[in-house]
XYZ file of C-alpha atoms in Angstrom:
401
model
C -45.788 276.920 301.646
C -48.018 277.935 298.756
C -49.778 280.411 301.028
C -46.431 281.916 302.004
C -45.351 282.326 298.373
C -48.640 284.011 297.568
C -48.280 286.321 300.558
C -44.666 287.066 299.697
C -45.633 288.082 296.181
C -48.279 290.431 297.544
C -45.850 292.052 300.002
C -43.101 292.349 297.399
C -45.576 293.787 294.929
C -46.728 296.402 297.418
C -43.150 297.427 298.220
C -42.170 297.621 294.554
C -45.268 299.653 293.714
C -44.523 302.117 296.508
C -40.931 302.444 295.321
C -41.817 303.028 291.668
C -44.678 305.340 292.509
C -42.339 307.533 294.489
C -44.242 307.400 297.763
C -41.911 309.250 300.164
C -40.576 307.652 303.287
C -40.911 310.144 306.123
C -37.302 309.888 307.152
C -35.071 312.340 308.944
C -32.420 312.683 311.635
C -30.326 309.584 311.084
C -27.594 308.962 313.631
C -24.472 308.428 311.513
C -24.694 310.872 308.663
C -27.785 309.818 306.740
C -27.682 306.266 308.151
C -29.472 305.010 311.290
C -27.573 303.089 313.949
C -28.995 299.778 312.659
C -31.528 298.113 310.355
C -34.201 295.864 311.860
C -35.660 296.222 315.344
C -33.715 293.267 316.787
C -30.447 294.710 315.505
C -31.397 298.194 316.732
C -31.783 296.846 320.274
C -28.253 295.387 320.174
C -26.410 298.530 319.108
C -26.933 297.782 315.411
C -24.911 294.549 315.255
C -25.955 292.434 312.271
C -23.050 291.365 310.052
C -22.500 288.041 311.842
C -25.902 287.852 313.523
C -28.882 287.891 311.127
C -32.106 287.895 313.156
C -34.850 288.877 310.716
C -35.604 289.631 307.065
C -34.077 293.128 307.366
C -30.614 291.509 307.454
C -30.349 291.799 303.671
C -30.006 295.574 304.012
C -26.680 295.020 305.820
C -25.361 291.563 304.873
C -27.307 289.662 302.196
C -25.492 286.421 303.098
C -27.435 286.359 306.355
C -30.738 285.838 304.551
C -29.856 282.179 303.950
C -30.099 281.623 307.734
C -33.318 283.441 308.736
C -35.754 281.094 306.975
C -39.159 281.915 305.538
C -40.351 285.028 307.323
C -42.007 288.427 307.131
C -41.074 291.453 309.268
C -42.948 294.764 309.368
C -42.046 297.614 311.686
C -41.584 301.315 312.292
C -39.276 303.584 314.249
C -40.378 306.759 316.026
C -37.728 309.453 316.439
C -37.873 312.422 318.770
C -35.047 314.830 318.009
C -33.391 317.874 319.506
C -31.137 319.495 316.943
C -30.055 322.814 315.525
C -27.131 325.223 315.569
C -25.677 327.846 317.852
C -24.812 330.779 315.599
C -22.789 333.643 317.064
C -23.803 332.507 320.536
C -27.541 332.271 319.815
C -29.233 328.868 319.946
C -31.477 328.119 316.965
C -33.644 325.007 317.257
C -33.793 322.850 314.128
C -36.716 320.899 315.570
C -38.907 323.880 316.452
C -41.691 322.978 314.007
C -41.250 319.189 313.901
C -39.442 316.977 316.401
C -41.136 313.605 315.766
C -40.518 311.428 312.711
C -41.733 307.974 311.655
C -39.601 305.524 309.674
C -41.257 302.340 308.343
C -39.338 299.143 307.540
C -40.213 295.934 305.734
C -38.477 292.607 305.174
C -39.557 289.361 303.544
C -37.528 286.238 302.833
C -38.306 282.981 301.021
C -36.186 279.835 301.025
C -36.015 278.478 297.487
C -34.680 275.212 298.861
C -32.681 274.104 301.887
C -29.622 276.161 300.925
C -30.742 279.252 298.989
C -33.087 282.186 299.486
C -34.466 285.304 297.842
C -35.495 288.296 299.885
C -36.511 291.929 299.968
C -35.377 294.380 302.668
C -36.782 297.917 302.576
C -35.345 300.552 304.931
C -35.175 304.322 305.229
C -32.287 306.781 305.593
C -32.270 310.531 305.968
C -31.288 313.712 307.744
C -32.890 317.105 308.159
C -34.051 320.148 310.128
C -37.170 322.272 310.526
C -36.432 325.715 312.000
C -39.143 328.188 312.956
C -40.472 330.647 310.388
C -38.898 333.532 312.297
C -35.401 332.051 312.242
C -32.499 333.813 310.570
C -29.254 331.872 310.844
C -26.398 333.793 309.298
C -28.610 335.050 306.468
C -30.500 331.781 306.036
C -34.109 332.868 306.568
C -36.469 330.196 307.911
C -34.011 327.433 306.957
C -34.854 323.764 306.794
C -33.962 320.601 304.945
C -35.132 317.026 304.627
C -33.321 314.251 302.802
C -35.519 311.145 302.531
C -34.069 307.944 301.116
C -35.947 304.705 300.530
C -33.541 301.816 300.000
C -34.792 298.425 298.782
C -32.344 295.510 298.661
C -33.322 292.530 296.513
C -31.099 289.713 297.744
C -30.065 286.218 296.766
C -28.183 284.101 299.320
C -26.807 280.593 299.149
C -25.123 278.262 301.612
C -22.029 277.091 299.759
C -21.302 274.564 302.506
C -23.159 273.502 305.629
C -21.525 276.349 307.595
C -20.803 279.096 305.054
C -22.984 281.325 302.873
C -22.571 284.076 300.290
C -25.081 286.750 299.353
C -25.629 289.322 296.629
C -27.993 292.270 296.867
C -29.261 294.640 294.198
C -29.784 297.976 295.949
C -32.491 300.263 294.531
C -32.656 303.809 295.894
C -35.097 306.667 295.692
C -34.289 309.942 297.412
C -36.030 313.276 297.792
C -34.367 316.471 298.974
C -36.191 319.547 300.288
C -34.224 322.693 301.146
C -35.561 326.031 302.416
C -33.826 329.270 303.332
C -30.959 329.177 300.861
C -32.605 331.583 298.386
C -31.974 334.366 300.906
C -28.224 333.996 300.189
C -28.685 333.594 296.427
C -28.693 329.797 296.173
C -31.389 327.370 294.935
C -34.085 326.098 297.263
C -37.102 323.857 296.738
C -37.463 320.140 296.063
C -35.942 317.551 293.754
C -35.633 313.773 293.651
C -33.349 311.216 292.088
C -33.111 307.476 291.535
C -30.204 305.089 291.460
C -28.720 301.858 292.653
C -25.719 299.810 293.623
C -24.647 296.370 294.763
C -24.041 294.774 298.141
C -22.151 291.502 298.666
C -21.719 289.536 301.859
C -20.294 286.474 303.564
C -21.400 284.652 306.711
C -19.658 281.633 308.163
C -19.983 279.517 311.284
C -16.351 279.022 312.266
C -17.361 276.789 315.170
C -20.651 275.747 316.729
C -20.482 278.944 318.825
C -18.506 281.496 316.782
C -19.610 283.137 313.506
C -17.901 285.635 311.197
C -19.645 287.991 308.793
C -18.471 290.568 306.267
C -20.188 292.900 303.845
C -19.278 295.436 301.157
C -21.597 297.886 299.413
C -20.665 299.861 296.346
C -21.470 303.514 296.083
C -25.151 304.088 295.377
C -24.975 305.865 292.015
C -27.806 308.391 291.776
C -29.149 310.528 288.954
C -28.334 314.204 289.444
C -30.676 316.654 291.116
C -30.772 319.331 288.439
C -32.736 321.737 290.620
C -29.730 321.880 292.957
C -26.988 321.911 290.302
C -25.802 325.313 291.638
C -25.861 324.189 295.253
C -24.653 320.584 295.546
C -21.102 319.800 294.432
C -20.628 318.139 291.050
C -23.739 319.737 289.603
C -26.338 318.216 291.920
C -24.755 314.794 292.476
C -25.768 313.196 295.800
C -24.729 309.548 295.747
C -25.082 307.148 298.674
C -21.582 306.388 300.025
C -19.848 303.043 299.891
C -19.559 301.004 303.088
C -17.745 297.878 304.219
C -17.505 296.023 307.499
C -16.805 292.864 309.435
C -18.523 291.306 312.434
C -18.315 288.455 314.942
C -20.971 286.743 317.025
C -20.545 284.219 319.805
C -23.363 282.134 321.283
C -23.065 280.043 324.411
C -26.087 278.721 326.231
C -28.726 281.423 326.625
C -26.269 284.255 325.849
C -25.220 285.778 322.513
C -22.496 288.425 322.121
C -21.798 290.266 318.862
C -19.625 293.086 317.539
C -19.320 294.885 314.195
C -16.868 297.387 312.735
C -18.021 299.336 309.685
C -16.409 301.998 307.503
C -18.529 304.691 305.769
C -16.765 306.578 302.947
C -18.485 309.971 303.076
C -15.519 311.771 301.511
C -16.030 309.934 298.208
C -19.292 311.876 297.688
C -18.225 315.490 297.211
C -21.545 317.021 298.249
C -20.992 315.411 301.652
C -17.210 315.430 301.909
C -16.026 318.687 300.329
C -14.923 321.467 302.719
C -17.532 324.001 303.780
C -18.194 327.534 302.605
C -15.089 329.100 304.174
C -12.596 326.521 302.893
C -14.015 325.431 299.517
C -12.027 326.588 296.499
C -14.859 326.457 293.955
C -18.302 327.978 293.502
C -21.461 326.211 294.720
C -22.267 323.324 292.379
C -18.702 322.974 291.081
C -16.694 319.804 291.615
C -14.621 321.654 294.224
C -17.571 323.660 295.523
C -18.728 323.736 299.142
C -19.904 320.556 300.858
C -20.797 319.586 304.397
C -17.216 318.709 305.329
C -18.250 315.225 306.497
C -15.391 312.923 307.395
C -15.183 309.188 306.777
C -16.477 307.284 309.781
C -15.457 304.094 311.518
C -18.497 302.748 313.367
C -18.173 300.333 316.307
C -21.160 298.268 317.432
C -21.418 295.826 320.333
C -24.448 293.978 321.639
C -25.587 291.184 323.899
C -28.787 289.092 323.922
C -30.119 286.853 326.671
C -32.842 284.235 326.212
C -34.602 284.811 329.515
C -37.248 282.191 328.727
C -38.231 280.118 325.730
C -40.492 282.994 324.624
C -38.565 286.103 325.733
C -35.222 287.472 324.511
C -33.670 290.596 326.068
C -31.053 292.811 324.367
C -28.542 295.561 325.173
C -26.031 297.368 322.988
C -23.737 300.305 322.384
C -22.777 302.063 319.169
C -20.158 304.761 318.582
C -18.195 306.347 315.757
C -15.707 309.134 315.232
C -17.175 312.621 314.932
C -18.660 313.140 311.462
C -18.596 316.947 311.410
C -15.483 319.073 310.959
C -15.425 322.037 313.319
C -14.179 324.228 310.456
C -17.311 323.548 308.353
C -20.227 324.203 310.677
C -22.265 326.742 308.679
C -23.862 324.215 306.293
C -24.347 322.030 309.345
C -27.304 324.328 310.011
C -29.163 322.210 307.439
C -27.790 318.833 308.591
C -26.451 319.088 312.167
C -25.453 315.422 312.454
C -23.202 315.892 315.485
C -24.466 312.885 317.490
C -22.546 309.612 317.310
C -22.890 307.769 320.672
C -25.830 305.413 321.274
C -26.955 303.182 324.135
C -29.666 300.677 323.195
C -31.967 298.055 324.637
C -34.693 295.821 323.245
C -36.652 292.611 323.520
C -38.595 290.029 321.514
C -41.601 288.113 322.767
C -42.693 285.022 320.833
C -46.486 284.642 320.785
C -46.596 281.145 319.298
C -47.472 279.777 315.843
C -44.543 281.694 314.344
C -45.715 285.109 315.567
C -43.479 287.480 317.511
C -43.251 291.137 318.513
C -40.068 293.126 319.120
C -39.152 296.573 320.361
C -35.988 298.624 320.635
C -35.044 301.887 322.308
C -31.909 303.892 321.554
C -30.659 307.025 323.229
C -28.383 308.999 320.936
C -26.602 311.317 323.334
C -26.481 315.045 322.662
C -23.302 316.256 320.989
C -22.246 319.669 319.767
C -19.338 320.593 317.470
C -17.909 324.006 318.370
C -17.153 326.053 315.258
C -13.575 327.261 314.932
C -13.134 327.910 311.215
C -13.280 331.142 309.257
C -16.186 333.391 308.302
C -19.625 331.989 309.224
C -18.094 328.569 309.967
C -16.240 330.096 312.921
C -19.483 330.972 314.736
C -21.585 327.925 313.704
C -21.850 325.086 316.228
C -24.270 322.306 315.136
C -25.785 320.027 317.775
C -28.073 316.990 317.902
C -29.502 314.395 320.278
C -32.251 311.792 319.769
C -34.612 309.304 321.319
C -35.373 306.321 319.055
C -38.193 303.832 319.717
C -39.072 301.069 317.265
C -41.602 298.241 317.078
C -41.946 295.289 314.714
C -44.082 292.248 314.075
C -42.479 289.092 312.745
C -44.077 286.020 311.222
C -42.214 282.820 310.400
C -43.529 280.054 308.153
């Protein structure tokens, strides 16, 4: 145990140092707005289900109450994304992945049981969205446009079993984000790079209602970020780009070698005006104002279902599906050139192989099916049709103590 505590301190120290030093996570092309379809490779292979089914030390990023059930463990992994995105403008297809279509997203989780009923943990994940058009591109006056929002989100969690079957968890969410935008100077708006820091809270519950059925729930406050002053004349509310609040509930059912799980989550994009305000044709204010243009993103209800089968004592197989309502409004497609997050349907699979002595390896694959939102608004929004599809492959190594 002493060796684990020493190792945990080293891992936590590395993660904290990276966060404070501002080392960027190379994150882009998330699948539900700026969020991926799940956190943790095991969850990713089951459609993202996690609220009632914690499987590794990344669970704290979704439901901190689950950390009381995963034991002493370390998880390190990465996701590799191949994207096909962009916008059709006035009938011409412009690829937003012309200069970069492969992205790498690292992830880290560590958990330590303080005693038989309580734990402390750290879950570090990445969010983001972006594009990288060719240098010759001109999309409605945006010359060589591109954007990358990179978010590193570290959740410091405390969980406690309040009874033999029920636990509560609290997470302190620390966020660093960096935004790069190109091409907007050609229409008289700021471009360049800025970063901001902030935080929020996440609370959760997990309970075993019976020996086979579990219920989980989680709520995260808005992630309150410092303003990006460089973009105070571009992003609504003077450069404010908070992380939206989320809440959800999940069920899992285990019988024999089979486990079924389902989550429903709500993402409140409209509360953050830079995301939720109407686009350039419908906004009533100037860029940067409280009622200035946004991306027109709508609140989403996300549905996740997954199944796992213990094929042998050492091998677990997983399948899942994940879907949500369309994020983009067809009347606000022009700014979707920079963030064409039209995809929302995902089919997933994955597996874990246990090597012995507490070592295991896991993988997940997700196909985010191509979707396009046909523009039907006014002005440039009427002829802007963002599209996106993805292939997601992730690997992780887990070590239990």
